[in-house]
Amino acid sequence: MSKIAVIGSNMVDLITYIDRMPAQGETLEAPGFALGCGGKGANQAVAAAKLGAEVVMLSKVGDDMFADNTLANFQRFGIDTRYVQRVPGVSSGVAPIFVQADSHNSILIVKGANAHLLPADIDAAAADLRECTLIVLQLEINLETVYYAIEFAHRHGIAVLLNPAPALAGLSAEHLSQLDFLIPNESELALITGLVVDSPDSARNAARTLVASGIRHVIVTLGELSSMAWAQMLRATRTFCSITLMVRRSTRVISPSSSSTLRAGSCTRRTSKWRRSCCRQPVSPKAITPKRPKARCARWRQGPVLRSV
């Protein structure tokens, strides 16, 4: 069994179903509310675990009633929580989500305890991390910690995957060049490269610039349409290999912003097998997203949200 480490965030999703957003100063009655386990890091960990990987999670929870539920949720999926630690006097990370009738949503995030995940926590877990075939990252934790994790993986010959969300400008080119896998969506790709990304062709061109900069595999998620992967082959010719990851047309993607994170999580099982080799064959993920905001939550009840077939 492949062993994967996810270093990143967990969030408590506070989901309010609405008919419309209230105007400033207006109070509206909402038709429903739900509480869920989410966060980009937690979603990646659960997706990988549901696809059969052995997963160890490095994260922080708060000193509140949400912490026990988050830990129990990880353990329910068989995720190793030895390095998910409580931060005294700090709240857990929360994400208020407002979901409209057409399933479009607006999200706020409060990092809370996630902001306390530090490079020292990576050092504390070093022995277990060195046994992993893949380290998975996102940007809902401190950038300093993300960079340190990339350096750690590079130093120990461990493949590393970054889903650069939430999008940030000015990411270190030096650290990006050490990535084995980068999985941005269109807007994140545009922000990282400084190029216009408004079509599959422009996404392909932008992905090429990243591969040329040293990133070994770039997978661009294109919402409801498709995903594209560009890999630099480790041969003397330094040629390019392209792989198209198509979302089946019969699938209705409820939340494109959520499916991007979940697709990144589902990729971890396959990429942990690739290690540092080049992409060799097409992969077609089948996106199965629950209704409304649960696409974002790590509390899934029926099968993998994304499965490579």
XYZ file of C-alpha atoms in Angstrom:
309
model
C 0.000 0.000 0.000
C 1.272 3.473 -0.923
C 1.890 5.800 2.010
C 0.985 9.444 1.466
C 1.413 12.437 3.772
C -0.962 15.378 3.549
C 0.431 18.506 5.188
C -2.317 21.053 5.370
C -5.615 22.409 6.514
C -8.805 21.159 8.008
C -11.944 23.266 8.255
C -15.365 22.993 9.806
C -17.857 23.873 7.079
C -20.750 25.996 8.318
C -23.125 25.593 5.391
C -26.143 27.855 5.006
C -28.575 27.243 2.141
C -30.023 30.489 0.818
C -32.391 31.697 -1.868
C -30.240 34.778 -2.397
C -27.537 36.751 -0.631
C -28.930 39.493 1.631
C -28.289 43.104 0.744
C -26.239 45.228 3.132
C -28.199 45.691 6.350
C -30.856 43.173 5.313
C -31.872 40.119 7.337
C -33.250 37.085 5.500
C -34.544 33.727 6.630
C -32.493 30.835 5.235
C -34.149 27.516 4.359
C -31.432 25.232 5.736
C -28.145 24.739 7.555
C -25.598 21.918 7.774
C -22.324 21.294 9.530
C -19.560 19.420 7.703
C -15.918 18.451 7.834
C -13.859 20.069 5.087
C -10.755 22.061 4.280
C -8.537 21.537 1.265
C -5.998 19.410 3.119
C -8.654 17.257 4.777
C -10.411 16.746 1.434
C -7.165 15.594 -0.169
C -6.497 13.182 2.699
C -9.981 11.648 2.599
C -9.951 11.311 -1.201
C -6.606 9.496 -1.095
C -7.713 7.246 1.780
C -10.943 6.319 0.003
C -8.922 5.335 -3.056
C -6.859 2.909 -0.964
C -3.777 4.852 0.121
C -2.329 4.784 3.611
C -2.530 8.437 4.688
C -0.830 10.337 7.489
C -2.187 13.840 8.179
C -0.200 16.791 9.535
C -2.576 19.511 10.685
C -3.761 21.583 13.651
C -7.157 21.748 15.328
C -8.418 24.251 17.828
C -9.280 24.181 21.491
C -13.028 23.927 20.908
C -15.954 21.588 20.305
C -15.084 21.195 16.619
C -11.739 19.479 17.264
C -13.108 16.121 18.461
C -15.426 15.873 15.455
C -12.575 16.619 13.033
C -10.319 13.996 14.597
C -13.123 11.415 14.638
C -13.843 12.124 10.974
C -10.208 11.497 10.003
C -10.116 8.289 12.035
C -13.370 7.081 10.448
C -11.555 7.023 7.105
C -8.484 5.282 8.560
C -6.253 8.373 8.413
C -3.293 8.482 10.819
C -3.929 11.445 13.164
C -0.849 11.251 15.377
C 0.317 14.562 13.934
C -3.030 16.356 14.090
C -2.528 18.420 17.225
C -4.661 20.782 19.297
C -3.639 24.426 19.753
C -4.656 25.736 23.201
C -6.692 28.942 23.271
C -7.231 29.002 19.483
C -10.337 28.193 17.435
C -10.451 25.484 14.819
C -10.460 26.609 11.203
C -13.952 27.357 9.968
C -15.490 28.038 6.571
C -18.893 29.729 6.426
C -20.425 28.675 3.086
C -23.498 30.260 1.524
C -25.109 28.042 -1.116
C -27.749 29.391 -3.478
C -30.510 27.391 -5.139
C -28.453 26.991 -8.345
C -25.585 25.517 -6.255
C -23.306 28.537 -6.749
C -21.620 29.327 -3.484
C -19.716 32.017 -1.610
C -17.107 30.963 0.940
C -15.148 32.672 3.702
C -12.320 30.908 5.503
C -10.920 31.563 8.961
C -7.609 29.702 9.290
C -7.715 29.508 13.079
C -5.460 26.692 14.288
C -4.305 25.988 10.728
C -2.110 29.087 10.948
C -0.156 27.343 13.732
C 1.126 24.504 11.528
C 4.839 25.329 11.413
C 8.086 23.940 9.940
C 8.899 22.524 13.378
C 5.871 20.233 13.033
C 7.373 18.787 9.856
C 10.627 18.119 11.676
C 8.701 16.398 14.469
C 7.125 14.025 11.930
C 10.308 13.555 9.865
C 10.732 9.840 10.556
C 7.241 9.019 9.267
C 7.453 11.475 6.375
C 10.618 9.810 5.079
C 8.619 6.579 4.673
C 6.097 8.264 2.356
C 6.136 8.064 -1.434
C 4.299 11.368 -1.824
C 3.758 14.587 0.158
C 0.601 16.550 -0.709
C 0.207 20.297 -0.090
C -2.195 23.211 -0.601
C -2.134 26.891 0.411
C -4.571 27.054 3.340
C -1.614 26.955 5.740
C 1.342 29.307 6.174
C 3.419 29.678 3.024
C 6.573 29.269 5.121
C 5.392 25.784 6.071
C 4.544 24.907 2.469
C 8.014 25.944 1.293
C 9.681 24.019 4.115
C 7.708 20.891 3.199
C 8.797 21.210 -0.442
C 12.431 21.557 0.662
C 12.077 18.547 2.970
C 10.612 16.395 0.193
C 13.266 17.514 -2.295
C 16.033 16.820 0.192
C 14.797 13.290 0.932
C 13.822 12.299 -2.602
C 10.070 12.227 -1.912
C 7.651 13.220 -4.666
C 5.633 16.342 -3.806
C 2.271 17.554 -5.133
C 0.885 21.075 -4.701
C -2.673 22.223 -5.330
C -2.041 26.026 -5.329
C -5.354 27.004 -3.731
C -6.452 29.405 -2.443
C -4.601 31.245 -5.200
C -1.653 33.420 -4.179
C 0.437 35.754 -6.305
C 4.225 35.782 -6.137
C 4.873 32.116 -5.348
C 8.585 31.278 -5.207
C 9.823 30.090 -8.609
C 12.642 28.233 -6.869
C 10.221 26.175 -4.796
C 7.792 25.617 -7.672
C 10.615 24.192 -9.766
C 11.111 21.483 -7.117
C 7.552 20.181 -7.486
C 6.791 16.856 -9.089
C 3.105 17.690 -9.553
C 1.301 21.034 -9.721
C -2.506 20.996 -10.046
C -3.930 24.497 -10.649
C -7.261 25.539 -12.113
C -7.495 28.201 -14.830
C -7.397 31.231 -12.515
C -4.560 29.812 -10.421
C -2.593 28.982 -13.565
C -3.038 32.547 -14.816
C -1.918 34.006 -11.481
C 1.182 31.799 -11.283
C 2.316 32.343 -14.876
C 1.100 35.914 -15.440
C -0.499 34.743 -18.700
C -4.089 34.949 -19.883
C -5.830 31.589 -19.479
C -9.263 31.625 -21.103
C -9.299 28.502 -23.284
C -7.805 25.000 -23.441
C -5.142 26.231 -25.862
C -4.069 29.113 -23.622
C -4.049 26.745 -20.632
C -1.818 24.378 -22.585
C 0.616 27.173 -23.428
C 0.738 28.391 -19.836
C 1.302 24.835 -18.585
C 4.208 24.485 -21.009
C 5.956 27.484 -19.445
C 5.722 25.818 -16.029
C 7.074 22.516 -17.303
C 9.919 24.418 -18.960
C 10.691 26.063 -15.599
C 11.348 22.672 -14.002
C 8.002 21.403 -12.699
C 7.783 17.794 -13.765
C 4.029 17.384 -14.167
C 1.381 20.093 -14.526
C -2.291 19.100 -14.413
C -4.712 21.912 -15.237
C -8.282 21.409 -14.044
C -10.826 22.972 -16.361
C -14.031 22.852 -14.369
C -16.814 20.926 -16.084
C -14.904 20.417 -19.326
C -11.697 18.500 -18.779
C -8.271 18.361 -17.261
C -4.969 18.474 -19.076
C -1.639 17.150 -17.936
C 1.759 18.096 -19.252
C 4.802 16.142 -18.183
C 8.454 16.552 -18.912
C 9.928 13.210 -19.845
C 13.117 12.193 -18.119
C 15.014 11.349 -21.271
C 18.002 12.841 -23.009
C 15.723 14.386 -25.612
C 13.788 16.316 -22.903
C 10.666 15.986 -25.013
C 7.127 16.620 -23.801
C 4.422 14.081 -23.117
C 0.795 15.216 -22.995
C -2.054 13.482 -21.243
C -5.684 14.551 -21.312
C -7.830 13.771 -18.305
C -11.443 14.035 -19.478
C -14.415 14.417 -17.163
C -17.238 12.291 -18.542
C -19.898 14.370 -20.212
C -22.664 12.486 -18.409
C -21.367 13.847 -15.110
C -22.823 17.070 -13.757
C -20.214 18.886 -11.706
C -22.140 20.642 -8.950
C -19.298 22.796 -7.677
C -16.329 23.334 -10.033
C -14.297 25.052 -7.288
C -14.773 22.013 -5.047
C -14.113 19.423 -7.732
C -10.688 20.947 -8.364
C -9.592 20.207 -4.807
C -11.121 16.749 -4.824
C -9.518 15.939 -8.183
C -6.159 16.876 -6.653
C -6.844 14.492 -3.802
C -7.833 11.666 -6.115
C -4.642 12.134 -8.122
C -2.505 11.377 -5.064
C -3.125 7.627 -5.190
C -1.884 7.351 -8.764
C 0.943 9.871 -8.437
C 2.300 8.087 -5.375
C 2.887 5.117 -7.677
C 4.518 7.272 -10.344
C 7.091 8.590 -7.888
C 9.446 10.623 -10.087
C 8.791 8.803 -13.353
C 7.058 10.434 -16.287
C 3.328 10.142 -17.025
C 2.954 7.121 -19.268
C -0.725 6.675 -19.973
C -3.994 8.576 -20.168
C -6.128 8.672 -17.056
C -9.847 9.429 -17.041
C -11.265 10.499 -13.682
C -14.961 9.975 -13.084
C -16.304 12.892 -11.106
C -19.166 12.038 -8.814
C -20.027 15.097 -6.739
C -22.787 15.133 -4.147
C -25.482 17.791 -4.322
C -24.789 21.340 -3.316
C -21.914 22.126 -0.946
C -21.081 18.594 0.145
C -18.704 18.421 -2.811
C -16.409 20.503 -0.612
C -16.814 18.435 2.535
C -14.615 15.560 3.670
C -17.700 13.755 4.985
C -18.569 11.528 2.035
C -20.966 8.641 2.337
C -20.943 6.931 -1.053
C -17.720 5.878 -2.708
C -14.823 8.028 -3.898
C -15.751 11.451 -5.160
C -13.181 11.027 -7.899
C -11.928 7.692 -9.171
C -9.255 7.062 -11.780
C -10.552 4.543 -14.271
